[in-house]
Short mmCIF file of C-alpha atoms and ligand atoms in Angstrom, two decimals:
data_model
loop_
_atom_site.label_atom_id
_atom_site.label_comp_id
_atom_site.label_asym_id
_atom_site.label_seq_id
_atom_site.Cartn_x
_atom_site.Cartn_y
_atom_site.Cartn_z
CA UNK A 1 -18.79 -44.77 4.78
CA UNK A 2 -16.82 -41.51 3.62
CA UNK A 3 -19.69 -40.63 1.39
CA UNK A 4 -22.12 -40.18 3.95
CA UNK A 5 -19.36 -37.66 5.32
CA UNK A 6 -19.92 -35.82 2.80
CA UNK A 7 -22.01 -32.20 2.35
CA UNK A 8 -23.22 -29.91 0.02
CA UNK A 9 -21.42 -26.90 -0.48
CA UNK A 10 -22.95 -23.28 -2.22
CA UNK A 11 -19.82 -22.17 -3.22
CA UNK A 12 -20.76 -18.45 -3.58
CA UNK A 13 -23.22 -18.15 -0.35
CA UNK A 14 -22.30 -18.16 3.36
CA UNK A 15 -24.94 -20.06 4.90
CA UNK A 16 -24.16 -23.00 2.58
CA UNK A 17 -24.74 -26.30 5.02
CA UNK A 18 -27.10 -28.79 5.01
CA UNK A 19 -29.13 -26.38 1.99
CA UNK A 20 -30.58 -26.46 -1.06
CA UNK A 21 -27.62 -24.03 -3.53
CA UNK A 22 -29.81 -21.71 -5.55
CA UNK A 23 -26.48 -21.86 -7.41
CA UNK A 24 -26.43 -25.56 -7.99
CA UNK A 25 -28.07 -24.72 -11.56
CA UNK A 26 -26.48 -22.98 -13.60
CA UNK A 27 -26.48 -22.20 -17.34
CA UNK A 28 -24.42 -23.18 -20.26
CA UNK A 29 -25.83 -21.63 -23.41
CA UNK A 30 -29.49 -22.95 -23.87
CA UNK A 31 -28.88 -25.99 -21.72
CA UNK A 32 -28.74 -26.22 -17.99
CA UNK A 33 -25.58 -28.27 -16.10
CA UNK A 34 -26.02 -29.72 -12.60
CA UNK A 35 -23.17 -28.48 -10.10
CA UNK A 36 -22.58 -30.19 -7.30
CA UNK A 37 -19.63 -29.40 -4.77
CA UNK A 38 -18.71 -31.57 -2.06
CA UNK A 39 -17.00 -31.62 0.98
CA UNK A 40 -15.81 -33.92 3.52
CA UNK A 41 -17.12 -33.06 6.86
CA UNK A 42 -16.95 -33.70 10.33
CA UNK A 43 -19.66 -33.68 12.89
CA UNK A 44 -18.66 -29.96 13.77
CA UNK A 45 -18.56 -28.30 10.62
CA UNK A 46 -21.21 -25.80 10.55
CA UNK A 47 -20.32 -24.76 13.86
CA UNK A 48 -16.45 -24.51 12.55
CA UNK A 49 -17.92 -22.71 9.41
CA UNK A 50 -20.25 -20.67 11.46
CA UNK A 51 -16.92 -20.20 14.53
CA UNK A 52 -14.51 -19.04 11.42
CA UNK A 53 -17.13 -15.91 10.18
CA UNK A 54 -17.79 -14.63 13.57
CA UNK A 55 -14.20 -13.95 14.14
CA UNK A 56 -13.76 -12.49 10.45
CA UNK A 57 -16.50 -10.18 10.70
CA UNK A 58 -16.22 -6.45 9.59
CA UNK A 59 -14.27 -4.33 11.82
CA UNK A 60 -13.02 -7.17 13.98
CA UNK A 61 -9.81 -8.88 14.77
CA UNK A 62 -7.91 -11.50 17.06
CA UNK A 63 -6.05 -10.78 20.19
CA UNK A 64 -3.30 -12.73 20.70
CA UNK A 65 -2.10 -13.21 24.26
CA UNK A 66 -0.93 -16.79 24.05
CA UNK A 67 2.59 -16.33 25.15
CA UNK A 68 3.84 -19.15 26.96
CA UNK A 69 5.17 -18.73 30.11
CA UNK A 70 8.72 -17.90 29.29
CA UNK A 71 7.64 -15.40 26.41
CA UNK A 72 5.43 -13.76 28.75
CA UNK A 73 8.23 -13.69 31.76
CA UNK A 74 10.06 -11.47 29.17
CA UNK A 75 6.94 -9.09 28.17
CA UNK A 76 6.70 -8.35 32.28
CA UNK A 77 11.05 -8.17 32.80
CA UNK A 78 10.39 -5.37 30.41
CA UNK A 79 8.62 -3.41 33.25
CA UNK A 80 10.55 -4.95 36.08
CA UNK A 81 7.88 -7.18 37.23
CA UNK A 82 8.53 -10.99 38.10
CA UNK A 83 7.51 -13.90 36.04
CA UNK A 84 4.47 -15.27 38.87
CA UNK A 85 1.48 -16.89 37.99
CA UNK A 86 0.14 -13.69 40.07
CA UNK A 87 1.22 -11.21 37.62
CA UNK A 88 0.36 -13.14 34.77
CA UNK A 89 -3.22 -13.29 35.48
CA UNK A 90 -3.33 -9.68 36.97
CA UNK A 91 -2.50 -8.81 33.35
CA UNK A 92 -4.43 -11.37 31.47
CA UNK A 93 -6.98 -9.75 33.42
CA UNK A 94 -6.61 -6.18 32.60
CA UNK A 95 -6.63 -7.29 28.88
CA UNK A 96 -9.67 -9.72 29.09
CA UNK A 97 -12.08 -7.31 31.15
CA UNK A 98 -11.52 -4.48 29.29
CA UNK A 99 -15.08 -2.69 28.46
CA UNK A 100 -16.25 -2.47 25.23
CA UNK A 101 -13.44 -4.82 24.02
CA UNK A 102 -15.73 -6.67 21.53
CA UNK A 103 -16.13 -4.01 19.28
CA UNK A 104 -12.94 -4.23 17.61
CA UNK A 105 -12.06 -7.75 18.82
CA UNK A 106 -13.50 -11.19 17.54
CA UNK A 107 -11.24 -13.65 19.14
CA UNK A 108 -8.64 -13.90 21.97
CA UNK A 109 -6.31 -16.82 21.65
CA UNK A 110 -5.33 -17.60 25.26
CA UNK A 111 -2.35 -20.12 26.75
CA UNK A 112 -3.80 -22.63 28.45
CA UNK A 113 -2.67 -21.75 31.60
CA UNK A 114 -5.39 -18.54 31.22
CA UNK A 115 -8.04 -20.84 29.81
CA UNK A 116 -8.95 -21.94 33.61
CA UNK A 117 -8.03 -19.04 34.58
CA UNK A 118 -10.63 -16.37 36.53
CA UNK A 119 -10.88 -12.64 37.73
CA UNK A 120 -9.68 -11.79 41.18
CA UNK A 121 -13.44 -11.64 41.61
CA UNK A 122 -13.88 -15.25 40.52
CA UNK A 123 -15.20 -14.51 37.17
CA UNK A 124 -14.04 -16.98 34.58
CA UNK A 125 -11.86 -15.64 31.62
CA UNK A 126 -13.60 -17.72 29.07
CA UNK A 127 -16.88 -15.62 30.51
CA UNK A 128 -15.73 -12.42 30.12
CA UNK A 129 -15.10 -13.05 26.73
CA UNK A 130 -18.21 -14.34 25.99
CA UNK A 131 -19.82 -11.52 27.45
CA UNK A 132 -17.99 -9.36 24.59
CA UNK A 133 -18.96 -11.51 22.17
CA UNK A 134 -15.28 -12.30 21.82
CA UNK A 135 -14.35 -16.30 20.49
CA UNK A 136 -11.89 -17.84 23.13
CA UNK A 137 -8.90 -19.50 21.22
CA UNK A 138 -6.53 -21.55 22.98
CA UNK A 139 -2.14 -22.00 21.67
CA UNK A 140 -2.27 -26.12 20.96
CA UNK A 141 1.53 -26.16 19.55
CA UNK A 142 4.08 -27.24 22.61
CA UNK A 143 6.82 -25.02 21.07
CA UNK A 144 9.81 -25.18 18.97
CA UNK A 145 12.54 -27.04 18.69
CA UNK A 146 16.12 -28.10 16.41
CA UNK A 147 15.07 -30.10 13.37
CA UNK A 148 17.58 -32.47 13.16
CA UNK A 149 19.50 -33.15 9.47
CA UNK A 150 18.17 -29.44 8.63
CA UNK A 151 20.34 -26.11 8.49
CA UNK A 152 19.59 -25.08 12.37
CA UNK A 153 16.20 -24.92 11.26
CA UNK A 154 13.48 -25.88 13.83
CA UNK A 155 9.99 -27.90 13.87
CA UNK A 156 7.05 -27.91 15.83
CA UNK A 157 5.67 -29.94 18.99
CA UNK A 158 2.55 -30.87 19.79
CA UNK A 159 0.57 -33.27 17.94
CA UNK A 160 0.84 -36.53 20.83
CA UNK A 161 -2.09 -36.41 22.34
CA UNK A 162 -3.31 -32.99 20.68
CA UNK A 163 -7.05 -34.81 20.26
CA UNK A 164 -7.38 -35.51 23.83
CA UNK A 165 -6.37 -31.82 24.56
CA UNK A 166 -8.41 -30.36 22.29
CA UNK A 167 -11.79 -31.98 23.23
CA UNK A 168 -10.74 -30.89 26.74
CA UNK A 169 -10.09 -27.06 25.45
CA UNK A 170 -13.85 -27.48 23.95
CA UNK A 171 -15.42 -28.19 27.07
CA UNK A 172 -13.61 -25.40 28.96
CA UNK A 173 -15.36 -23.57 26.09
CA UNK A 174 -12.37 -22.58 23.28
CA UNK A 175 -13.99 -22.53 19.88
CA UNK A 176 -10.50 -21.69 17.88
CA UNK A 177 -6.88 -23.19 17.83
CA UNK A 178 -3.50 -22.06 17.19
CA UNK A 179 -0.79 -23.21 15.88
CA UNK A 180 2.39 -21.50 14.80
CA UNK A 181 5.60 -22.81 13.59
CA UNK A 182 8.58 -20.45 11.69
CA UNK A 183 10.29 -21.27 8.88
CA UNK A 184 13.93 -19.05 8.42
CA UNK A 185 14.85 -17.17 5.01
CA UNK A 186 18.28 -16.75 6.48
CA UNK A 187 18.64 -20.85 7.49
CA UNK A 188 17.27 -21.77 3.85
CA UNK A 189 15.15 -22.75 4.32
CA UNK A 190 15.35 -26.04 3.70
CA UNK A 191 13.35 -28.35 1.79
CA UNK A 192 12.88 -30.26 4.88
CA UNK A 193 11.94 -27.68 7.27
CA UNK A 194 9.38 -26.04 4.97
CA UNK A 195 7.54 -29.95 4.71
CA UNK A 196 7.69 -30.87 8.23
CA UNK A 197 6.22 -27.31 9.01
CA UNK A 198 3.14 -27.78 6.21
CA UNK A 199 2.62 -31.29 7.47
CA UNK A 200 2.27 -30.23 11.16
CA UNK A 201 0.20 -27.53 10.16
CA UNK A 202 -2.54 -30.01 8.28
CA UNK A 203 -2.35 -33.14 10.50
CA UNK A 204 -3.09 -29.99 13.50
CA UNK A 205 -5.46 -28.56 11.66
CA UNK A 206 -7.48 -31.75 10.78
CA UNK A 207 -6.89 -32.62 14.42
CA UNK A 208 -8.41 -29.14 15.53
CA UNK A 209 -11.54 -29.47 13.40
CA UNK A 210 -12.46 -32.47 14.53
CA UNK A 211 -13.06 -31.70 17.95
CA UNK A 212 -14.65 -28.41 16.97
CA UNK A 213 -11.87 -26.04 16.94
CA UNK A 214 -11.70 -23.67 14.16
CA UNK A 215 -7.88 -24.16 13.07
CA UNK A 216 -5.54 -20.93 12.93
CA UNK A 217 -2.66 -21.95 10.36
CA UNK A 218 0.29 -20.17 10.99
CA UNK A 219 3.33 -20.81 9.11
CA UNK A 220 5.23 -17.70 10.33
CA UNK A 221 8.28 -16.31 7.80
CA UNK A 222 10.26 -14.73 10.36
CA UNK A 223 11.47 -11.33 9.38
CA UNK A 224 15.42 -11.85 10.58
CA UNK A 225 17.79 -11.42 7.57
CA UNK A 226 19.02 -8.63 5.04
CA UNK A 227 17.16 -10.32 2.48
CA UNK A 228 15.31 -8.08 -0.43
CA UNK A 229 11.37 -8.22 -0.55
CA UNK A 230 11.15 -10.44 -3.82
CA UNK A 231 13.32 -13.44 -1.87
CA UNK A 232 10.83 -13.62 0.90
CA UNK A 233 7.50 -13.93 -1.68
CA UNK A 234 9.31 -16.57 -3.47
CA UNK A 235 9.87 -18.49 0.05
CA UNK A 236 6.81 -17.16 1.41
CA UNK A 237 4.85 -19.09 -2.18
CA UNK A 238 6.60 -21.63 -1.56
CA UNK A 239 5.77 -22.46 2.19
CA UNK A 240 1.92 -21.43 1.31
CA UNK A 241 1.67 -23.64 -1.69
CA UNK A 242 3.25 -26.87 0.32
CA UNK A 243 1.15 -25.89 3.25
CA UNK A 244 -2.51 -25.67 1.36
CA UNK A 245 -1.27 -28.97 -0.34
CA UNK A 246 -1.13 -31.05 2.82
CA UNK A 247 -4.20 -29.38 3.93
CA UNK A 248 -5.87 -30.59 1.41
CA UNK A 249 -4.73 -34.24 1.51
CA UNK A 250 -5.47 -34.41 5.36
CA UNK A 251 -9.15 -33.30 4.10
CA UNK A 252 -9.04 -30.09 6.09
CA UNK A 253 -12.57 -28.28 5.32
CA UNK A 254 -11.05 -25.05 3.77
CA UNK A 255 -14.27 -22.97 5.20
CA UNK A 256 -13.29 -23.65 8.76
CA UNK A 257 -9.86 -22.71 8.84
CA UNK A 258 -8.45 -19.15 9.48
CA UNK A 259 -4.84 -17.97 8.04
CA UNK A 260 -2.65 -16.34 10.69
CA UNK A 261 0.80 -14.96 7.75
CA UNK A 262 3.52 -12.59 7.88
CA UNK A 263 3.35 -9.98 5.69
CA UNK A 264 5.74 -9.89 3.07
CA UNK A 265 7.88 -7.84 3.90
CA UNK A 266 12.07 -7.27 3.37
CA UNK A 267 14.05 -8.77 5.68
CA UNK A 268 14.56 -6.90 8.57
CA UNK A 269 18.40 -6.21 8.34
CA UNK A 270 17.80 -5.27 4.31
CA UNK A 271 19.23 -2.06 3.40
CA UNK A 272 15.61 -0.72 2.09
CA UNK A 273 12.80 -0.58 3.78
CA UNK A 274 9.36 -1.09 1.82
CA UNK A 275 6.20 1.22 2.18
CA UNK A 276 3.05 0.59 3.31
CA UNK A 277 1.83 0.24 -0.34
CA UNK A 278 4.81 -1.66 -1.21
CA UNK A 279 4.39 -4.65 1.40
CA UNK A 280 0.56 -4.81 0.84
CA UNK A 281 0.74 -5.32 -3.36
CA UNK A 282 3.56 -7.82 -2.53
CA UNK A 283 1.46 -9.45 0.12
CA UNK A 284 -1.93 -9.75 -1.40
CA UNK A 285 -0.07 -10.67 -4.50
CA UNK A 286 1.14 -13.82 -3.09
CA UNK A 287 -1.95 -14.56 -1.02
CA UNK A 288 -3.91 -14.37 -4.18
CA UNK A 289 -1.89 -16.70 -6.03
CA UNK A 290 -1.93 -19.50 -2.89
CA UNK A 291 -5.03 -18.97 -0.91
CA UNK A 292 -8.50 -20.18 -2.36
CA UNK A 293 -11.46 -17.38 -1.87
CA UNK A 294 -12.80 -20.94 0.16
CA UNK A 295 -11.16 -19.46 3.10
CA UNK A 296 -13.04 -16.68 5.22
CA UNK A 297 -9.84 -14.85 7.11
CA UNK A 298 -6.45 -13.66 6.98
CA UNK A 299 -5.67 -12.77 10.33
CA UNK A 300 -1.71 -11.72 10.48
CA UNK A 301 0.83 -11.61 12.94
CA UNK A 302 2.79 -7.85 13.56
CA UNK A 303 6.29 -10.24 13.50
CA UNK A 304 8.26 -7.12 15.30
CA UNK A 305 6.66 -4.46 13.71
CA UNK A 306 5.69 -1.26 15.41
CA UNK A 307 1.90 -0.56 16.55
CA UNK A 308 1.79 2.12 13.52
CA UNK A 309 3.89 0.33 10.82
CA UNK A 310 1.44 -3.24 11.57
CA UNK A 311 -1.36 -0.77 11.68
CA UNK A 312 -0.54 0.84 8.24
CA UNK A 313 0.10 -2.12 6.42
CA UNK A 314 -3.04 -3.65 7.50
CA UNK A 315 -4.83 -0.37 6.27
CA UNK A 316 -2.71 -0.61 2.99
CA UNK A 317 -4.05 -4.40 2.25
CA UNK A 318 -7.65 -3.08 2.78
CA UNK A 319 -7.77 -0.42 0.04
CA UNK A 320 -9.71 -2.67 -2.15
CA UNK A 321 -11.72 -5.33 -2.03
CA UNK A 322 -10.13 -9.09 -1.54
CA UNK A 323 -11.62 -12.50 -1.45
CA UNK A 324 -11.09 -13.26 2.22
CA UNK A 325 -11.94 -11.06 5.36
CA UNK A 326 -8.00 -9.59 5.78
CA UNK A 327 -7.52 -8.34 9.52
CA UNK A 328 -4.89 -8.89 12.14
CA UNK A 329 -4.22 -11.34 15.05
CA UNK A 330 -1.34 -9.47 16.62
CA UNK A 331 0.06 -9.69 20.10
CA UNK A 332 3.18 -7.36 20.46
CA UNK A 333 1.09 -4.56 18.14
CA UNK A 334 -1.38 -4.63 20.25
CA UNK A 335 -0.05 -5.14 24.24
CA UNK A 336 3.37 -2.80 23.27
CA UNK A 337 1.89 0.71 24.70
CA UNK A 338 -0.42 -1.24 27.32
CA UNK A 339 2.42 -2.90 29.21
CA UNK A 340 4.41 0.37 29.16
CA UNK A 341 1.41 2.43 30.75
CA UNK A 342 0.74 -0.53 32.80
CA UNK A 343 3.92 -1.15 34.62
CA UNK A 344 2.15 -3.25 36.90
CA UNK A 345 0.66 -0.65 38.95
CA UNK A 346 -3.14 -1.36 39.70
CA UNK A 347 -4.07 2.46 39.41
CA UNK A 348 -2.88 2.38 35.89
CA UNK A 349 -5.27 -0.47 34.72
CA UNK A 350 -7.63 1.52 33.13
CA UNK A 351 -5.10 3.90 31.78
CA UNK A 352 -3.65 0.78 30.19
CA UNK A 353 -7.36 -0.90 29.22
CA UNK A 354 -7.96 2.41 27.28
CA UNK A 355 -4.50 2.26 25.62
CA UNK A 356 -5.61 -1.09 24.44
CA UNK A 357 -8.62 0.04 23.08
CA UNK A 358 -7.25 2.25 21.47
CA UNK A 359 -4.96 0.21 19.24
CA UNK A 360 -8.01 -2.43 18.50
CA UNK A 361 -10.28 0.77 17.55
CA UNK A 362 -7.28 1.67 15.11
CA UNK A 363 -6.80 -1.80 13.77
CA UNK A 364 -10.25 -2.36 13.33
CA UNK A 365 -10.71 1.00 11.18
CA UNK A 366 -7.37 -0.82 9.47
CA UNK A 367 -9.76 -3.93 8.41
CA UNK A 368 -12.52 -1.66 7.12
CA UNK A 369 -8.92 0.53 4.77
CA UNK A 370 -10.25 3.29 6.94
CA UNK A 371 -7.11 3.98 9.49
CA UNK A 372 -4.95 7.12 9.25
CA UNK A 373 -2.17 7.39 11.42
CA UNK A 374 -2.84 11.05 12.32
CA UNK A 375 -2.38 11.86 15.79
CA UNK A 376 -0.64 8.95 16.46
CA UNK A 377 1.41 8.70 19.74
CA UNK A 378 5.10 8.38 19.52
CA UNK A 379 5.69 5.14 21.34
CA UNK A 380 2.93 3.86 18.97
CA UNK A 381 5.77 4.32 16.17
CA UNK A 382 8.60 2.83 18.09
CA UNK A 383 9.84 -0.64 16.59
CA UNK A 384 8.87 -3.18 19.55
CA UNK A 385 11.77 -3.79 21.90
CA UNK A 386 10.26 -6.66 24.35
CA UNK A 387 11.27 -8.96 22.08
CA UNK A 388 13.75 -7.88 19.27
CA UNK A 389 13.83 -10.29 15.89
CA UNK A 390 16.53 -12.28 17.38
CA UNK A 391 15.78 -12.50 20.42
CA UNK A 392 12.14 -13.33 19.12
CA UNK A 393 13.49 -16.54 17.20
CA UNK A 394 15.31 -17.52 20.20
CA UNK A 395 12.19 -17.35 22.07
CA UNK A 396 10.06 -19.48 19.45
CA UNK A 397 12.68 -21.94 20.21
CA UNK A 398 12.01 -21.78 23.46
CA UNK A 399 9.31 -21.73 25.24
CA UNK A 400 11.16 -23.62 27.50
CA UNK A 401 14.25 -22.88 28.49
CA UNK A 402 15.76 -22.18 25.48
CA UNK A 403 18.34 -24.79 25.43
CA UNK A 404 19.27 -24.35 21.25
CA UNK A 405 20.45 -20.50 21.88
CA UNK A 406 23.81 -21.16 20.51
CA UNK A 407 22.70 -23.30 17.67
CA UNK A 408 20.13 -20.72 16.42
CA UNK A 409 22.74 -18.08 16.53
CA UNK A 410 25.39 -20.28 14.71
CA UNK A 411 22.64 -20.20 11.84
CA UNK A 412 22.31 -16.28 11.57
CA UNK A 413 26.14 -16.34 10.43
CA UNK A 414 26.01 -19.42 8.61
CA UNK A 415 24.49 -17.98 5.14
CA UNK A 416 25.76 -18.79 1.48
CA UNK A 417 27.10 -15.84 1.04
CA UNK A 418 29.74 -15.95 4.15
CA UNK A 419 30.79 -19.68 2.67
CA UNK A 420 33.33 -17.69 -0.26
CA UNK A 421 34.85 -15.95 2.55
CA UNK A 422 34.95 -19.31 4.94
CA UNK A 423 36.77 -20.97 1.67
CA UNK A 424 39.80 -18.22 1.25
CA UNK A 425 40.10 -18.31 5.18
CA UNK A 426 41.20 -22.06 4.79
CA UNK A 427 43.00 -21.68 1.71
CA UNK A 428 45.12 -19.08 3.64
CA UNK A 429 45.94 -21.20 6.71
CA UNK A 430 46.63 -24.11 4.24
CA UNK A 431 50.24 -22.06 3.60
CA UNK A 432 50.87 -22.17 7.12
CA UNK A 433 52.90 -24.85 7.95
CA UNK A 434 52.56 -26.54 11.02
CA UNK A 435 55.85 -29.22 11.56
CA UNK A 436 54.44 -32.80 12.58
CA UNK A 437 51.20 -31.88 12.04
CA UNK A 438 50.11 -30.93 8.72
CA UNK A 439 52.40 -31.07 5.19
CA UNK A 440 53.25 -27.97 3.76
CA UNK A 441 50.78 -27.42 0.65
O1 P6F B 1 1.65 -15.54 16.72
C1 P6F B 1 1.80 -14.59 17.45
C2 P6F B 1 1.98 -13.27 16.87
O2 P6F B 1 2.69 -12.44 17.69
P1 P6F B 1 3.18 -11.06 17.09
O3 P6F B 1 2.00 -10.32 16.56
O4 P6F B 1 4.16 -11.38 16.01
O5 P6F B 1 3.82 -10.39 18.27
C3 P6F B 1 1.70 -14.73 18.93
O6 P6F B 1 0.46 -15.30 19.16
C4 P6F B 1 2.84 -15.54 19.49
O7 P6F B 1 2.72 -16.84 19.04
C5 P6F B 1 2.79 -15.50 20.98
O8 P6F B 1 3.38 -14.30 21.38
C6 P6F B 1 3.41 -16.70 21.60
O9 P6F B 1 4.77 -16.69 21.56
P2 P6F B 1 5.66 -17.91 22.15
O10 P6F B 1 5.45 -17.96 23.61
O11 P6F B 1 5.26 -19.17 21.48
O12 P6F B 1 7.06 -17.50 21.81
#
């Protein structure tokens, strides 16, 4: 019976379910014209609809603090601590009880290991979330891994069983999912890689919403390369356009889905770096020409940035108004100066908490085009060295134990324009002539 899935839709109000549209007339010269919109829906989708504005709300952004275990063991080597299950939750902890959080922050998205986790004091995470008004998110993927009869490029796990897992999240009281897969400018990126990334982004995401998860789609363009801005808009349209196609033909409701892109932005290696202004017109340029107004957020990722530069070119995208709530969902831009003034000492925690606060208060003046970076600390401007861009895809590839290193590294060299140079090298050694073996050319 898919048409009794089926609901009205308002297309220009918010609280659009299940009501009469006072826009469902409207007028065409002296006549009136009956409008109806449609979508398909699931039993959960005014709560996804309803999920999806509370975390894009004015002023308010996602936390992301979903590193896996072997992402995370890095963020703690980087102040000498060891990679326990103790240390992880002491600083899950200092993030998650950190007072007066909620102002700036909407939604945490949590690994699932910290889902069922609690304070020292026996206080469950999901709890002190709520208590902040703060939507728990939970990581779904099950990491990266090689995409075989690609260039090196890599695909994401995670859909077996991803229904069971998610009703399970639900109970334990996540209301969002995440899902993040790269795609490589310097690897291609292939044809392949950029389909089997938007069609494990929809089947998740149609997964996610119907056990009541409000689906995070990120298809993240990874910075790495020394390509100019305009290449990565032209991959990044590309990706979007094949992504919001399969969303669409896995009947994804578009109002209860949240965006999680990299800015555009030169590749990282490029000899010229872009401004502020520069990567915002550039990004919002392509978002507008991919992403229907249907969708309520754009939350992006800082990809490597600095706390300041992810800062700024959040500010930058929110000088004027756009059709979707445009905020952030950043974990290294956010946790960079709180692990440093951490360093795992427990008489630092609220040092760190307020260091935290700090960078959500800035962000959040960011979503409302309101941040200057005035005053700003140092460190705050320091490109983030936990995890540097390569060392960042080999970690994607991880989670694990990062058994593709090599492979992933073969790729960075492996670009067309070192295939010339790869062509003269074997037309030189053709003239050397090796008796028995090969005939002289
Ligand atoms: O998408 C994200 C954005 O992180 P970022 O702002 O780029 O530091 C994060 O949520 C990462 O996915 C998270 O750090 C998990 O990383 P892995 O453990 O999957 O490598």
């Amino acid at each position: 019976m898919a048409c009794a899935n089926l609901v009205k839709l308002n297309a220009a109000s918010s609280s659009w379910i299940g009501q009469k549209s006072p826009f469902g007339q409207r007028s065409q010269g002296s006549s009136t014209r009956r409008v109806s919109f449609s979508i398909r829906a699931s039993s959960y989708t005014d709560e996804l609809v309803q999920t999806a504005k509370t975390i894009a709300s004015p002023g308010r952004g996602i936390l992301a603090i979903d590193e896996s275990n072997a992402t995370c063991g890095k963020r703690l080597a980087s102040i000498g601590l060891d990679n326990t299950e103790t240390n992880r939750q002491a600083y899950r902890q200092l993030l998650l009880t950190t007072p007066g959080l909620g102002e700036y922050i909407s939604g945490a998205i949590l690994f699932e290991e910290t889902l069922y986790q609690s304070t020292t004091d026996g206080k469950k995470f999901v709890d002190c979330l709520r208590d902040e008004n703060i939507v728990p998110g939970i990581k779904v993927d099950k990491g990266l891994v090689p995409l075989p009869g690609s260039n090196n490029e890599s695909w994401c796990q995670g859909l077996d069983g991803l229904a069971s897992r998610s009703a399970e999240y639900y109970k334990q009281g996540a209301r969002f999912a995440k899902w993040r897969t790269v795609v490589s400018i310097p690897c291609g990126p292939s044809a392949l890689a950029v389909k089997e990334a938007a069609w494990g982004l929809a089947r998740y995401a149609a997964i996610s919403q119907d056990n009541g998860l409000v689906p995070i789609v990120e298809p993240e363009i990874l910075l790495d390369g020394d390509h100019p801005i305009d290449r990565t808009l032209e991959v990044a349209e590309k990706v979007w356009a094949e992504v919001f196609y399969y969303l669409a033909e896995n009947n994804v409701v578009f109002e209860g889905i949240l965006l999680k892109p990299s800015m555009v932005t030169p590749g990282a290696e490029h000899k010229e770096k872009a401004s502020a202004d520069t990567i915002a017109k550039y990004t919002l340029t392509m978002l507008k020409r991919r992403v229907p107004p249907a969708v309520p957020g754009i939350m992006f990722l800082s990809g490597g940035q600095s706390e300041v530069q992810a800062t700024l070119n959040l500010n930058a995208m929110n000088q004027s108004p756009n059709p979707w709530h445009v905020s952030f969902s950043y974990a290294r831009a956010l946790q960079n100066t709180v692990l440093k003034t951490w360093q795992g000492r427990p008489d630092n925690v609220e040092a760190a908490q307020k260091s935290l606060l700090v960078r959500a208060k800035a962000n959040s003046l960011a979503q409302l085009g309101r941040y200057s970076a005035e005053g700003e600390n140092e460190e705050a401007k320091k490109g983030i060295k936990t995890s540097s861009l390569n060392s960042t895809v080999l970690s994607r590839h991880t989670a694990r134990e990062q058994p593709e290193e090599s492979s992933i590294r073969t790729c960075k060299y492996f670009q067309p324009k070192t295939i010339p140079l790869f062509h003269l090298a074997c037309y030189l050694l053709s003239f050397i002539h090796l008796p028995g073996k090969f005939p002289k050319p």
